[in-house]
XYZ file of C-alpha atoms in Angstrom:
465
model
C 11.669 -76.244 15.024
C 12.566 -79.797 15.986
C 14.783 -81.363 13.356
C 13.627 -84.627 11.863
C 15.842 -87.368 10.523
C 16.883 -86.382 6.998
C 14.475 -87.821 4.425
C 14.007 -87.428 0.695
C 10.740 -86.496 -0.981
C 9.571 -90.069 -1.600
C 10.144 -91.009 2.049
C 8.246 -87.928 3.186
C 5.345 -88.724 0.829
C 5.108 -92.275 2.175
C 5.188 -91.023 5.753
C 2.461 -88.392 5.250
C 0.115 -89.520 2.463
C -2.852 -87.447 3.731
C -0.722 -84.294 3.809
C 0.566 -84.967 0.303
C -3.000 -85.324 -0.948
C -3.816 -82.018 0.751
C -0.854 -80.339 -0.987
C -2.080 -81.655 -4.347
C -5.495 -80.148 -3.664
C -3.974 -76.854 -2.475
C -1.747 -76.668 -5.529
C -4.687 -77.270 -7.848
C -6.672 -74.494 -6.189
C -3.733 -72.082 -6.457
C -3.200 -72.901 -10.136
C -6.900 -72.401 -10.855
C -6.809 -68.864 -9.451
C -3.733 -68.046 -11.540
C -5.355 -69.508 -14.653
C -8.444 -67.344 -14.101
C -6.208 -64.313 -13.559
C -4.499 -64.901 -16.887
C -7.825 -65.063 -18.707
C -9.399 -61.820 -17.490
C -8.628 -58.352 -18.776
C -10.889 -56.250 -16.556
C -8.642 -54.375 -14.119
C -11.007 -54.660 -11.152
C -11.454 -58.391 -11.678
C -7.687 -58.765 -11.833
C -7.271 -56.899 -8.553
C -9.812 -59.148 -6.837
C -8.162 -62.327 -8.126
C -4.667 -61.115 -7.189
C -5.868 -60.269 -3.669
C -7.561 -63.653 -3.381
C -4.419 -65.498 -4.512
C -1.982 -63.594 -2.308
C -4.167 -64.203 0.770
C -5.080 -67.793 -0.093
C -4.173 -70.315 2.608
C -3.947 -73.010 -0.064
C -1.505 -70.967 -2.174
C 0.663 -70.132 0.840
C 0.850 -73.760 1.973
C 1.550 -75.080 -1.507
C 4.243 -72.529 -2.380
C 5.921 -72.833 1.015
C 5.949 -76.622 0.694
C 7.563 -76.375 -2.762
C 10.100 -73.831 -1.450
C 11.057 -76.108 1.447
C 11.697 -78.902 -1.054
C 13.791 -76.596 -3.269
C 15.819 -75.488 -0.242
C 16.368 -79.163 0.701
C 14.918 -78.623 4.171
C 12.024 -81.063 4.083
C 13.572 -83.039 6.941
C 13.194 -80.012 9.223
C 9.416 -79.669 8.913
C 6.497 -81.804 9.949
C 3.223 -81.206 8.067
C 1.903 -79.328 11.097
C 4.914 -77.027 11.069
C 4.466 -76.311 7.351
C 0.825 -75.359 7.902
C 1.808 -73.169 10.861
C 4.600 -71.434 8.937
C 2.313 -70.849 5.945
C -0.347 -69.239 8.141
C 2.144 -66.547 9.168
C 3.182 -65.640 5.613
C 2.037 -62.107 4.844
C 2.792 -60.894 1.344
C 1.568 -57.409 2.244
C 4.021 -57.158 5.143
C 7.722 -57.559 5.821
C 9.693 -60.786 6.229
C 12.374 -61.301 8.870
C 13.857 -64.545 7.494
C 17.611 -64.219 7.083
C 19.303 -63.861 3.698
C 22.607 -65.663 3.146
C 25.367 -64.796 0.730
C 28.850 -65.922 -0.149
C 31.522 -64.624 -2.463
C 32.546 -66.874 -5.317
C 36.128 -66.033 -6.313
C 37.117 -65.275 -9.880
C 38.210 -68.122 -12.129
C 39.781 -68.187 -15.562
C 36.302 -68.326 -17.065
C 34.226 -66.182 -14.731
C 34.635 -62.992 -12.761
C 34.141 -62.895 -8.996
C 30.534 -62.579 -7.913
C 28.301 -62.618 -4.860
C 25.774 -65.454 -4.597
C 22.625 -64.653 -2.611
C 20.578 -67.461 -1.070
C 17.013 -67.104 0.214
C 15.255 -69.325 2.722
C 11.925 -71.093 2.077
C 9.685 -68.333 3.441
C 11.168 -65.691 1.165
C 11.216 -68.111 -1.767
C 7.530 -68.916 -1.261
C 6.635 -65.226 -1.274
C 8.770 -64.561 -4.337
C 7.307 -67.456 -6.298
C 3.732 -66.462 -5.497
C 4.401 -62.948 -6.811
C 6.225 -64.404 -9.804
C 3.136 -66.468 -10.663
C 0.970 -63.326 -10.516
C 3.326 -61.315 -12.733
C 3.540 -64.091 -15.311
C -0.261 -64.233 -15.412
C -0.762 -60.484 -15.974
C 2.286 -59.663 -18.119
C 1.795 -59.496 -21.869
C 5.333 -60.147 -23.158
C 6.714 -58.262 -26.102
C 7.615 -60.557 -29.017
C 11.105 -59.024 -29.155
C 12.026 -59.907 -25.555
C 13.539 -63.307 -24.862
C 14.539 -63.544 -21.189
C 11.475 -65.704 -20.439
C 10.676 -66.538 -24.043
C 13.327 -68.778 -25.560
C 16.502 -67.153 -24.280
C 19.548 -66.058 -26.269
C 19.273 -68.765 -28.983
C 15.768 -67.642 -29.950
C 16.855 -63.988 -29.883
C 19.740 -64.694 -32.261
C 17.568 -66.774 -34.575
C 15.227 -63.782 -34.825
C 18.265 -61.584 -35.489
C 19.231 -63.846 -38.403
C 15.750 -63.344 -39.862
C 16.180 -59.579 -39.453
C 19.516 -59.786 -41.259
C 17.960 -61.718 -44.126
C 15.254 -59.024 -44.311
C 17.882 -56.335 -44.887
C 18.608 -55.124 -41.334
C 22.386 -55.318 -41.715
C 23.537 -52.848 -39.058
C 23.424 -53.580 -35.342
C 24.579 -52.415 -31.936
C 24.096 -53.797 -28.425
C 23.236 -51.465 -25.545
C 23.480 -52.661 -21.943
C 21.873 -51.068 -18.906
C 24.583 -50.392 -16.356
C 23.983 -52.098 -12.980
C 20.387 -52.575 -14.006
C 18.868 -54.186 -10.903
C 20.412 -51.610 -8.562
C 19.200 -48.652 -10.603
C 15.507 -49.634 -10.441
C 13.604 -47.452 -8.008
C 10.475 -48.349 -6.135
C 7.959 -45.733 -7.234
C 8.337 -46.291 -10.962
C 8.513 -50.040 -10.460
C 5.224 -50.062 -8.531
C 3.510 -48.227 -11.393
C 4.834 -50.675 -13.992
C 3.835 -53.766 -12.013
C 0.203 -52.705 -11.507
C -2.278 -54.222 -10.718
C 0.084 -55.917 -8.251
C -0.549 -54.002 -4.983
C 2.089 -51.444 -4.129
C 2.610 -52.962 -0.681
C 3.469 -56.300 -2.294
C 5.892 -54.620 -4.681
C 7.538 -52.896 -1.729
C 7.640 -55.870 0.644
C 8.259 -58.783 -1.725
C 9.580 -57.592 -5.093
C 11.656 -54.757 -3.599
C 12.033 -56.750 -0.370
C 11.320 -53.950 2.047
C 14.312 -51.719 1.361
C 14.183 -47.940 1.160
C 13.985 -46.101 -2.150
C 17.342 -44.449 -1.491
C 18.515 -41.705 -3.865
C 22.239 -42.293 -3.381
C 24.110 -42.526 -6.673
C 24.025 -46.138 -7.784
C 27.821 -46.389 -8.047
C 28.111 -45.683 -4.331
C 25.947 -48.641 -3.327
C 27.281 -52.048 -2.366
C 25.791 -55.187 -3.873
C 26.785 -57.317 -0.870
C 24.499 -58.724 1.790
C 25.253 -57.150 5.157
C 26.555 -59.063 8.159
C 23.086 -59.193 9.749
C 21.609 -60.859 6.674
C 20.004 -57.816 5.075
C 19.903 -57.208 1.340
C 21.628 -54.231 -0.328
C 20.017 -50.843 0.100
C 18.169 -50.433 -3.167
C 17.021 -52.190 -6.320
C 15.761 -55.606 -7.311
C 17.381 -58.411 -5.274
C 19.758 -60.587 -7.296
C 18.633 -64.212 -7.055
C 15.012 -63.472 -6.181
C 12.542 -65.621 -8.121
C 10.405 -62.621 -9.048
C 13.230 -60.253 -10.055
C 13.676 -61.499 -13.666
C 9.996 -61.076 -14.618
C 9.822 -57.704 -12.838
C 12.945 -56.561 -14.705
C 11.490 -57.852 -17.962
C 8.417 -55.705 -17.417
C 10.611 -52.649 -16.772
C 12.503 -53.266 -20.029
C 9.223 -53.772 -21.918
C 8.040 -50.420 -20.640
C 11.347 -48.825 -21.697
C 11.207 -50.265 -25.232
C 7.601 -49.246 -25.872
C 8.577 -45.833 -27.259
C 11.604 -46.823 -29.373
C 11.352 -45.903 -33.045
C 9.573 -48.326 -35.372
C 12.281 -47.744 -38.001
C 14.483 -50.325 -36.303
C 14.046 -53.797 -34.871
C 14.781 -54.729 -31.284
C 16.020 -58.022 -29.874
C 16.333 -57.904 -26.086
C 17.583 -60.397 -23.529
C 17.554 -59.299 -19.869
C 19.165 -55.838 -19.827
C 20.919 -56.315 -23.176
C 19.165 -54.604 -26.079
C 20.209 -55.216 -29.687
C 19.117 -52.537 -32.142
C 19.051 -53.504 -35.841
C 18.536 -51.143 -38.750
C 18.784 -50.944 -42.509
C 21.296 -48.100 -42.187
C 23.975 -47.130 -39.713
C 22.272 -43.764 -39.163
C 18.988 -45.443 -38.212
C 20.749 -47.581 -35.616
C 22.652 -44.606 -34.215
C 19.487 -42.515 -33.922
C 17.611 -45.325 -32.162
C 20.561 -45.945 -29.843
C 20.590 -42.280 -28.815
C 16.819 -42.367 -28.376
C 17.077 -45.442 -26.133
C 19.694 -43.733 -23.959
C 17.414 -40.695 -23.574
C 14.377 -42.846 -22.733
C 16.390 -44.824 -20.170
C 17.706 -41.703 -18.469
C 14.165 -40.296 -18.185
C 12.525 -43.570 -17.202
C 10.062 -43.584 -14.313
C 11.824 -46.519 -12.610
C 15.235 -44.920 -13.017
C 17.045 -43.002 -14.209
C 18.451 -46.067 -16.003
C 21.881 -45.381 -17.402
C 23.251 -47.268 -20.372
C 26.874 -48.288 -20.663
C 29.063 -46.151 -22.891
C 28.144 -45.900 -26.565
C 28.541 -49.280 -28.202
C 30.071 -49.914 -31.595
C 27.739 -50.177 -34.580
C 28.505 -53.257 -36.658
C 27.920 -53.950 -40.320
C 26.982 -57.594 -39.959
C 28.049 -58.284 -43.552
C 31.654 -57.246 -43.004
C 32.555 -57.181 -39.339
C 33.226 -59.732 -36.666
C 30.887 -58.766 -33.862
C 29.984 -59.660 -30.290
C 26.292 -59.936 -29.404
C 24.611 -61.572 -26.389
C 27.696 -63.543 -25.396
C 28.436 -64.857 -28.892
C 31.122 -63.961 -31.405
C 29.445 -63.645 -34.785
C 30.699 -63.373 -38.348
C 29.216 -63.490 -41.835
C 30.336 -66.413 -43.994
C 29.687 -64.748 -47.329
C 31.844 -67.156 -49.318
C 30.190 -70.303 -47.976
C 28.062 -72.462 -50.262
C 25.090 -71.206 -48.271
C 26.100 -67.733 -46.978
C 25.046 -67.288 -43.363
C 25.803 -65.712 -40.014
C 28.014 -67.992 -37.943
C 28.129 -68.037 -34.137
C 30.489 -69.249 -31.445
C 31.203 -68.285 -27.827
C 33.345 -65.223 -27.371
C 36.978 -65.914 -28.187
C 38.265 -65.106 -24.708
C 36.240 -68.047 -23.379
C 37.639 -70.479 -25.943
C 41.165 -69.124 -25.514
C 40.875 -69.560 -21.740
C 39.949 -73.239 -22.146
C 42.754 -73.924 -24.609
C 45.248 -72.104 -22.385
C 44.132 -74.157 -19.389
C 44.740 -77.368 -21.343
C 48.332 -76.317 -22.081
C 49.148 -74.334 -18.950
C 51.989 -75.883 -16.990
C 50.823 -74.690 -13.585
C 47.080 -75.224 -14.145
C 45.635 -76.419 -10.855
C 43.213 -79.294 -10.439
C 40.510 -76.694 -9.731
C 41.358 -74.864 -12.976
C 41.030 -78.100 -14.953
C 37.741 -79.080 -13.298
C 36.210 -75.608 -13.814
C 37.200 -75.692 -17.491
C 35.758 -79.198 -17.793
C 32.443 -78.049 -16.308
C 32.290 -75.148 -18.776
C 32.919 -77.464 -21.738
C 30.284 -79.936 -20.577
C 27.701 -77.149 -20.372
C 28.783 -75.147 -23.417
C 27.537 -77.454 -26.180
C 24.026 -77.060 -24.722
C 24.382 -73.420 -23.661
C 25.446 -72.371 -27.183
C 23.107 -74.310 -29.499
C 23.896 -72.042 -32.492
C 27.593 -72.946 -32.304
C 27.812 -75.425 -35.180
C 31.305 -76.695 -34.364
C 30.613 -76.687 -30.640
C 29.894 -80.361 -30.016
C 33.187 -81.526 -31.539
C 35.273 -78.745 -29.983
C 33.794 -79.341 -26.531
C 34.283 -83.108 -26.789
C 37.942 -82.728 -27.753
C 38.592 -80.201 -24.996
C 36.915 -82.477 -22.437
C 39.177 -85.311 -23.521
C 42.250 -83.092 -23.208
C 41.239 -81.794 -19.776
C 40.465 -85.279 -18.494
C 43.801 -86.436 -19.823
C 45.633 -83.701 -17.892
C 43.762 -84.778 -14.766
C 44.664 -88.415 -15.436
C 48.354 -87.569 -15.869
C 48.381 -86.358 -12.286
C 46.611 -89.355 -10.755
C 48.635 -91.889 -8.807
C 46.239 -94.827 -8.628
C 45.479 -97.121 -11.570
C 41.727 -97.173 -10.897
C 41.474 -93.388 -10.737
C 43.318 -93.053 -14.053
C 41.347 -95.874 -15.603
C 37.974 -94.142 -15.025
C 39.131 -91.008 -16.876
C 40.773 -93.077 -19.620
C 37.521 -94.954 -20.177
C 35.632 -91.695 -20.789
C 38.264 -90.487 -23.285
C 38.299 -93.828 -25.073
C 34.494 -93.930 -25.290
C 34.451 -90.433 -26.831
C 37.007 -91.508 -29.423
C 35.320 -94.814 -30.202
C 31.758 -93.504 -30.566
C 32.174 -90.100 -32.233
C 32.666 -90.313 -36.022
C 34.231 -86.843 -36.180
C 36.960 -87.624 -33.680
C 40.615 -87.740 -34.834
C 41.643 -91.057 -36.312
C 44.530 -91.475 -33.884
C 43.576 -91.606 -30.233
C 46.754 -89.980 -28.954
C 45.886 -86.729 -30.724
C 43.242 -86.262 -28.020
C 45.929 -86.407 -25.341
C 47.788 -83.113 -24.835
C 51.543 -83.053 -24.524
C 52.681 -83.598 -20.970
C 54.926 -81.223 -19.062
C 58.117 -82.794 -17.753
C 56.623 -83.716 -14.393
C 53.603 -85.343 -16.090
C 55.485 -87.568 -18.570
C 55.168 -90.706 -16.468
C 51.456 -90.050 -16.033
C 50.941 -89.632 -19.783
C 52.735 -92.895 -20.464
C 50.555 -94.622 -17.855
C 47.463 -93.305 -19.643
C 48.723 -94.635 -22.981
C 49.534 -97.991 -21.399
C 45.993 -98.275 -20.039
C 44.353 -97.577 -23.395
C 46.686 -99.603 -25.650
C 44.936 -102.968 -25.117
C 41.504 -101.369 -25.605
C 42.529 -99.984 -28.982
C 44.269 -103.212 -29.988
C 41.194 -105.272 -29.190
C 38.835 -102.967 -31.072
C 41.125 -102.226 -34.050
C 43.880 -104.877 -34.270
C 45.493 -103.244 -37.310
C 45.455 -99.661 -36.020
C 48.801 -98.318 -34.877
C 48.427 -95.597 -32.285
C 52.112 -94.667 -32.145
C 52.852 -95.182 -28.472
C 56.337 -94.479 -27.206
C 58.408 -95.861 -24.382
C 59.164 -93.568 -21.479
C 62.698 -93.139 -22.894
C 61.225 -91.738 -26.115
C 62.045 -94.806 -28.282
C 59.235 -96.390 -30.388
C 57.341 -99.179 -28.690
């Protein structure tokens, strides 16, 4: 392919208005087929519509075009090249496009992991299959991966608790994606053709019977995916996995309630014995599952939600029985919060450590919407982390930008501490001059806004200002 000068979407649209109109038409046709698929229940009609969609030139062009945009490669393709590439997409056959991966090292807040990246051809295929699976899948009301996420799952759990389901445990499927085998998966994903399951969802790998613990999750040097299981990072893997879990949960006892997110299954019961029995039943069903065997992690603790502090779906929970309005209270797991607070105070925290912690805090108040104290805690930690970064700056302008953010937090948030300097962590000996420079920058701002407010600044020799 001949590379074009890099352009953004708006430039491309202005350069090729006729092609953009054609993509709008193609997209509308593709969406119409999917809408029809979602509205029919007859199995033969579904098969015909799925076949029509997966072979549709309009659908292939539209989904490839969107994938090229998502991969930020629009500058590499003329409209003619997109049409040509789309014509060679075959969802019933294999795909030779390379897969990329890189290892992201462990940080204070996250373990090391492998990131897999797909090119536009594979992404187009995956998203077409994803659209089909979304159209034919009837989601269970107790699954939340594609239906509201963890917050909705925990809100439902609160309703269960209020209805008398006071005992709970969380069971996780060990190395879930890798354990899923092709034959059982193909049965669960019907009426999606088996060839499409094999070549797109399973991505053409063999249904190897090696023990799952002996398999690598890494992409090989020649750009091939691991030997078996659903590919991590594929657009159609989450919905396919959701359908496997739905199939697994179908036979769990009705004496308990289930709240599931991805491969995490919370079992709630009115008694500890009911939860234990259902947990054992789930382990048996998983081990005998047609897409497995699926093995659960070791037996999980059963919590009495009225008395215990418990960990569920990434949250630490506790029951505030003595509150004016007794309720279940939620916050991120303590090791996450402790890691942030330790980073703020850590003498040898690197710039990367501080920035990673800052990113986590910025995302956490949105990622944990049930955390009632989260907004204030995250704001204070962001101020402290930015202050540590500012202490280390050498230029006035670089410090000033961080100081402005801290000052704006303090000025605009009614729940912030009354004294600004309480947002600034103590400096280690080699940061003392930087902390004083930060205080010097913000002193006139405070004095102008609140002439009578004393913020208790000190000279660098420790004597009162």
